[in-house]
């Protein structure tokens, strides 16, 4: 039996909207996360071992950190939208193993990112109203906990997400070879360098930006697995 015209129209509409949704969500996530990372990196020391430092006595730097933390939930929402749109685009052609890794690593990344942001916000609330530098075990523990949750756990889950997304994209022909190679390099960087090299976590939003732009520009053609 031939599909009804309205059914064909609905299917075509979903095929048209999914790339735009995935591309737009990927771009929004990349811009929000990159902005938050840059603001935090410019405002605070590169690691918990350097102490609270001068930024706590500078109201403008404290406001920058608070603003960055307020961007994180919206970045996480955009990332979840990006995941959902990409998975909808893959459709029935998805490899069950890679799809499970893709979904699990993405969800754990968001959970770890939110946990790090919440810990940083709670830590910031312990700063005296006068802006005096806090000390003691509370700040030391909180700083190491926040930094470890972000660089050790969230970014390593981001690495797994990049690997799985690149693998799926390569198998289905959704991502070109240069983006697949870039994904491998970004995944390795996130896996081994983020807790050693400052600013290296920026490669994740830059990768998401490249993927989002590609999906948006590549447009409306269905991936090979859905034809």
Short mmCIF file of C-alpha atoms in Angstrom, two decimals:
data_model
loop_
_atom_site.label_atom_id
_atom_site.label_comp_id
_atom_site.label_asym_id
_atom_site.label_seq_id
_atom_site.Cartn_x
_atom_site.Cartn_y
_atom_site.Cartn_z
CA UNK A 1 0.00 0.00 0.00
CA UNK A 2 1.16 3.51 -0.79
CA UNK A 3 1.71 5.77 2.25
CA UNK A 4 -0.92 8.43 2.60
CA UNK A 5 0.13 11.88 1.39
CA UNK A 6 -0.10 13.35 4.86
CA UNK A 7 2.16 10.57 6.20
CA UNK A 8 4.72 11.27 3.48
CA UNK A 9 4.56 14.96 4.32
CA UNK A 10 5.08 14.33 8.04
CA UNK A 11 8.06 12.04 7.36
CA UNK A 12 9.59 14.55 4.98
CA UNK A 13 9.06 17.32 7.51
CA UNK A 14 10.83 15.34 10.23
CA UNK A 15 13.72 14.63 7.86
CA UNK A 16 14.02 18.33 7.10
CA UNK A 17 13.77 19.51 10.67
CA UNK A 18 16.12 17.01 12.33
CA UNK A 19 19.38 18.23 10.76
CA UNK A 20 18.47 21.82 11.55
CA UNK A 21 17.62 20.92 15.15
CA UNK A 22 20.84 18.95 15.62
CA UNK A 23 23.00 21.58 13.97
CA UNK A 24 21.45 24.50 15.80
CA UNK A 25 21.58 22.76 19.19
CA UNK A 26 25.22 21.78 18.64
CA UNK A 27 26.17 25.35 17.79
CA UNK A 28 24.29 26.81 20.77
CA UNK A 29 25.87 24.27 23.14
CA UNK A 30 29.35 24.96 21.78
CA UNK A 31 29.02 28.73 22.14
CA UNK A 32 27.57 28.56 25.66
CA UNK A 33 30.11 26.06 26.99
CA UNK A 34 33.05 27.81 25.34
CA UNK A 35 31.92 31.15 26.79
CA UNK A 36 31.61 29.65 30.28
CA UNK A 37 35.04 27.99 30.07
CA UNK A 38 36.74 31.16 28.83
CA UNK A 39 35.11 33.31 31.52
CA UNK A 40 36.14 30.91 34.29
CA UNK A 41 39.66 30.47 32.95
CA UNK A 42 40.16 34.24 32.77
CA UNK A 43 38.74 34.83 36.23
CA UNK A 44 40.26 32.10 38.41
CA UNK A 45 43.56 30.20 38.74
CA UNK A 46 44.23 27.30 36.42
CA UNK A 47 43.99 24.70 39.15
CA UNK A 48 42.95 24.16 42.75
CA UNK A 49 46.54 23.91 43.92
CA UNK A 50 47.13 27.61 43.23
CA UNK A 51 44.71 28.68 45.93
CA UNK A 52 41.82 31.10 45.86
CA UNK A 53 44.02 34.02 44.83
CA UNK A 54 43.15 37.56 43.97
CA UNK A 55 39.98 36.81 42.07
CA UNK A 56 37.96 36.44 45.29
CA UNK A 57 38.75 40.01 46.29
CA UNK A 58 37.78 41.32 42.84
CA UNK A 59 33.99 41.79 42.52
CA UNK A 60 34.12 41.83 38.70
CA UNK A 61 35.87 38.45 38.61
CA UNK A 62 33.40 36.94 41.06
CA UNK A 63 30.54 38.20 38.89
CA UNK A 64 32.20 36.66 35.83
CA UNK A 65 32.38 33.28 37.55
CA UNK A 66 28.74 33.49 38.64
CA UNK A 67 27.69 34.41 35.11
CA UNK A 68 29.65 31.49 33.70
CA UNK A 69 28.01 29.10 36.15
CA UNK A 70 24.58 30.41 35.14
CA UNK A 71 25.36 29.55 31.50
CA UNK A 72 26.16 25.92 32.30
CA UNK A 73 22.54 24.68 32.72
CA UNK A 74 21.57 26.16 29.36
CA UNK A 75 24.65 24.56 27.77
CA UNK A 76 23.58 21.21 29.24
CA UNK A 77 20.03 21.58 27.92
CA UNK A 78 21.35 22.42 24.45
CA UNK A 79 23.65 19.39 24.62
CA UNK A 80 20.76 17.07 25.46
CA UNK A 81 18.78 18.53 22.56
CA UNK A 82 21.80 17.99 20.31
CA UNK A 83 22.06 14.35 21.43
CA UNK A 84 18.37 13.72 20.85
CA UNK A 85 18.36 15.30 17.40
CA UNK A 86 21.48 13.40 16.31
CA UNK A 87 20.01 10.12 17.54
CA UNK A 88 16.74 10.83 15.73
CA UNK A 89 18.70 11.49 12.54
CA UNK A 90 20.54 8.18 12.86
CA UNK A 91 17.24 6.38 13.34
CA UNK A 92 16.96 2.63 12.84
CA UNK A 93 20.43 2.42 11.29
CA UNK A 94 22.17 2.96 14.63
CA UNK A 95 24.61 0.38 15.92
CA UNK A 96 23.27 -0.74 19.30
CA UNK A 97 26.67 -0.89 20.98
CA UNK A 98 27.86 2.51 19.78
CA UNK A 99 24.43 4.01 20.40
CA UNK A 100 24.50 2.83 24.02
CA UNK A 101 27.98 4.28 24.54
CA UNK A 102 26.89 7.50 22.79
CA UNK A 103 23.83 7.92 25.00
CA UNK A 104 25.47 6.85 28.26
CA UNK A 105 28.57 8.99 27.90
CA UNK A 106 26.51 12.01 26.93
CA UNK A 107 24.22 11.71 29.93
CA UNK A 108 27.11 11.16 32.34
CA UNK A 109 28.91 14.17 30.85
CA UNK A 110 25.92 16.40 31.53
CA UNK A 111 25.52 15.03 35.06
CA UNK A 112 29.21 15.58 35.85
CA UNK A 113 29.13 19.06 34.30
CA UNK A 114 26.10 20.03 36.37
CA UNK A 115 27.69 18.54 39.49
CA UNK A 116 30.89 20.54 38.96
CA UNK A 117 28.91 23.74 38.38
CA UNK A 118 26.79 23.16 41.50
CA UNK A 119 29.90 22.45 43.59
CA UNK A 120 31.59 25.59 42.26
CA UNK A 121 28.49 27.65 43.02
CA UNK A 122 28.30 26.29 46.55
CA UNK A 123 31.98 26.99 47.03
CA UNK A 124 31.57 30.54 45.78
CA UNK A 125 28.76 31.12 48.26
CA UNK A 126 31.23 30.53 51.11
CA UNK A 127 33.17 33.66 50.16
CA UNK A 128 32.64 36.34 52.83
CA UNK A 129 30.57 39.33 51.80
CA UNK A 130 33.63 41.53 52.28
CA UNK A 131 35.44 39.57 49.57
CA UNK A 132 38.17 38.42 51.93
CA UNK A 133 39.99 35.32 50.79
CA UNK A 134 38.69 32.18 52.53
CA UNK A 135 41.00 29.50 53.70
CA UNK A 136 41.08 26.18 55.46
CA UNK A 137 40.10 22.70 54.51
CA UNK A 138 36.67 23.63 53.11
CA UNK A 139 38.12 25.63 50.24
CA UNK A 140 40.88 23.10 49.58
CA UNK A 141 38.45 20.18 49.43
CA UNK A 142 35.87 22.09 47.41
CA UNK A 143 38.43 23.32 44.92
CA UNK A 144 39.89 19.88 44.30
CA UNK A 145 36.44 18.29 44.13
CA UNK A 146 35.13 20.79 41.58
CA UNK A 147 38.28 20.71 39.46
CA UNK A 148 38.46 16.91 39.52
CA UNK A 149 34.80 16.46 38.66
CA UNK A 150 35.18 18.74 35.66
CA UNK A 151 38.55 17.72 34.24
CA UNK A 152 38.79 14.07 35.32
CA UNK A 153 35.21 12.89 34.89
CA UNK A 154 33.18 15.28 32.74
CA UNK A 155 35.87 15.75 30.11
CA UNK A 156 36.71 12.06 29.93
CA UNK A 157 33.05 11.29 29.36
CA UNK A 158 33.10 13.98 26.71
CA UNK A 159 36.01 12.09 25.11
CA UNK A 160 33.95 8.88 25.00
CA UNK A 161 31.04 10.83 23.52
CA UNK A 162 33.28 12.28 20.80
CA UNK A 163 34.71 8.84 19.97
CA UNK A 164 31.28 7.21 19.74
CA UNK A 165 29.74 10.06 17.74
CA UNK A 166 32.66 10.03 15.30
CA UNK A 167 32.37 6.24 14.97
CA UNK A 168 28.65 6.40 14.24
CA UNK A 169 29.08 9.30 11.86
CA UNK A 170 31.84 7.50 9.97
CA UNK A 171 29.88 4.24 9.65
CA UNK A 172 26.76 5.95 8.32
CA UNK A 173 28.55 8.53 6.21
CA UNK A 174 26.99 11.38 8.18
CA UNK A 175 30.38 12.93 9.05
CA UNK A 176 33.15 13.47 6.48
CA UNK A 177 36.57 11.97 7.02
CA UNK A 178 38.21 15.24 8.21
CA UNK A 179 35.64 15.57 10.99
CA UNK A 180 36.14 11.92 11.93
CA UNK A 181 39.89 12.45 12.21
CA UNK A 182 39.31 15.66 14.16
CA UNK A 183 37.03 13.73 16.50
CA UNK A 184 39.77 11.18 17.20
CA UNK A 185 42.27 13.94 18.00
CA UNK A 186 39.79 15.80 20.20
CA UNK A 187 38.89 12.59 22.04
CA UNK A 188 42.54 11.83 22.76
CA UNK A 189 43.09 15.39 23.98
CA UNK A 190 40.12 15.22 26.32
CA UNK A 191 41.16 11.79 27.54
CA UNK A 192 44.77 12.59 28.42
CA UNK A 193 45.43 16.34 28.47
CA UNK A 194 42.60 18.20 30.19
CA UNK A 195 43.94 17.80 33.73
CA UNK A 196 47.46 18.70 32.59
CA UNK A 197 47.17 21.37 29.89
CA UNK A 198 45.16 24.51 30.70
CA UNK A 199 42.50 25.54 28.17
CA UNK A 200 42.61 22.12 26.48
CA UNK A 201 38.96 21.50 27.44
CA UNK A 202 38.02 24.10 24.81
CA UNK A 203 38.58 21.50 22.10
CA UNK A 204 35.24 19.88 23.02
CA UNK A 205 32.98 22.88 22.32
CA UNK A 206 35.07 23.66 19.22
CA UNK A 207 34.46 20.11 17.97
CA UNK A 208 30.74 20.40 18.73
CA UNK A 209 30.69 23.71 16.82
CA UNK A 210 32.33 22.09 13.79
CA UNK A 211 29.89 19.15 13.87
CA UNK A 212 26.89 21.44 14.36
CA UNK A 213 27.88 23.65 11.44
CA UNK A 214 28.49 20.62 9.23
CA UNK A 215 25.09 19.08 10.05
CA UNK A 216 23.37 22.42 9.51
CA UNK A 217 25.10 23.08 6.20
CA UNK A 218 24.95 19.48 4.96
CA UNK A 219 21.24 20.00 5.12
CA UNK A 220 18.34 17.80 4.45
CA UNK A 221 19.71 14.66 2.78
CA UNK A 222 19.04 11.53 4.79
CA UNK A 223 22.06 9.55 5.96
CA UNK A 224 22.74 6.38 3.97
CA UNK A 225 21.35 4.15 6.69
CA UNK A 226 17.90 5.70 6.37
CA UNK A 227 17.51 5.40 2.61
#
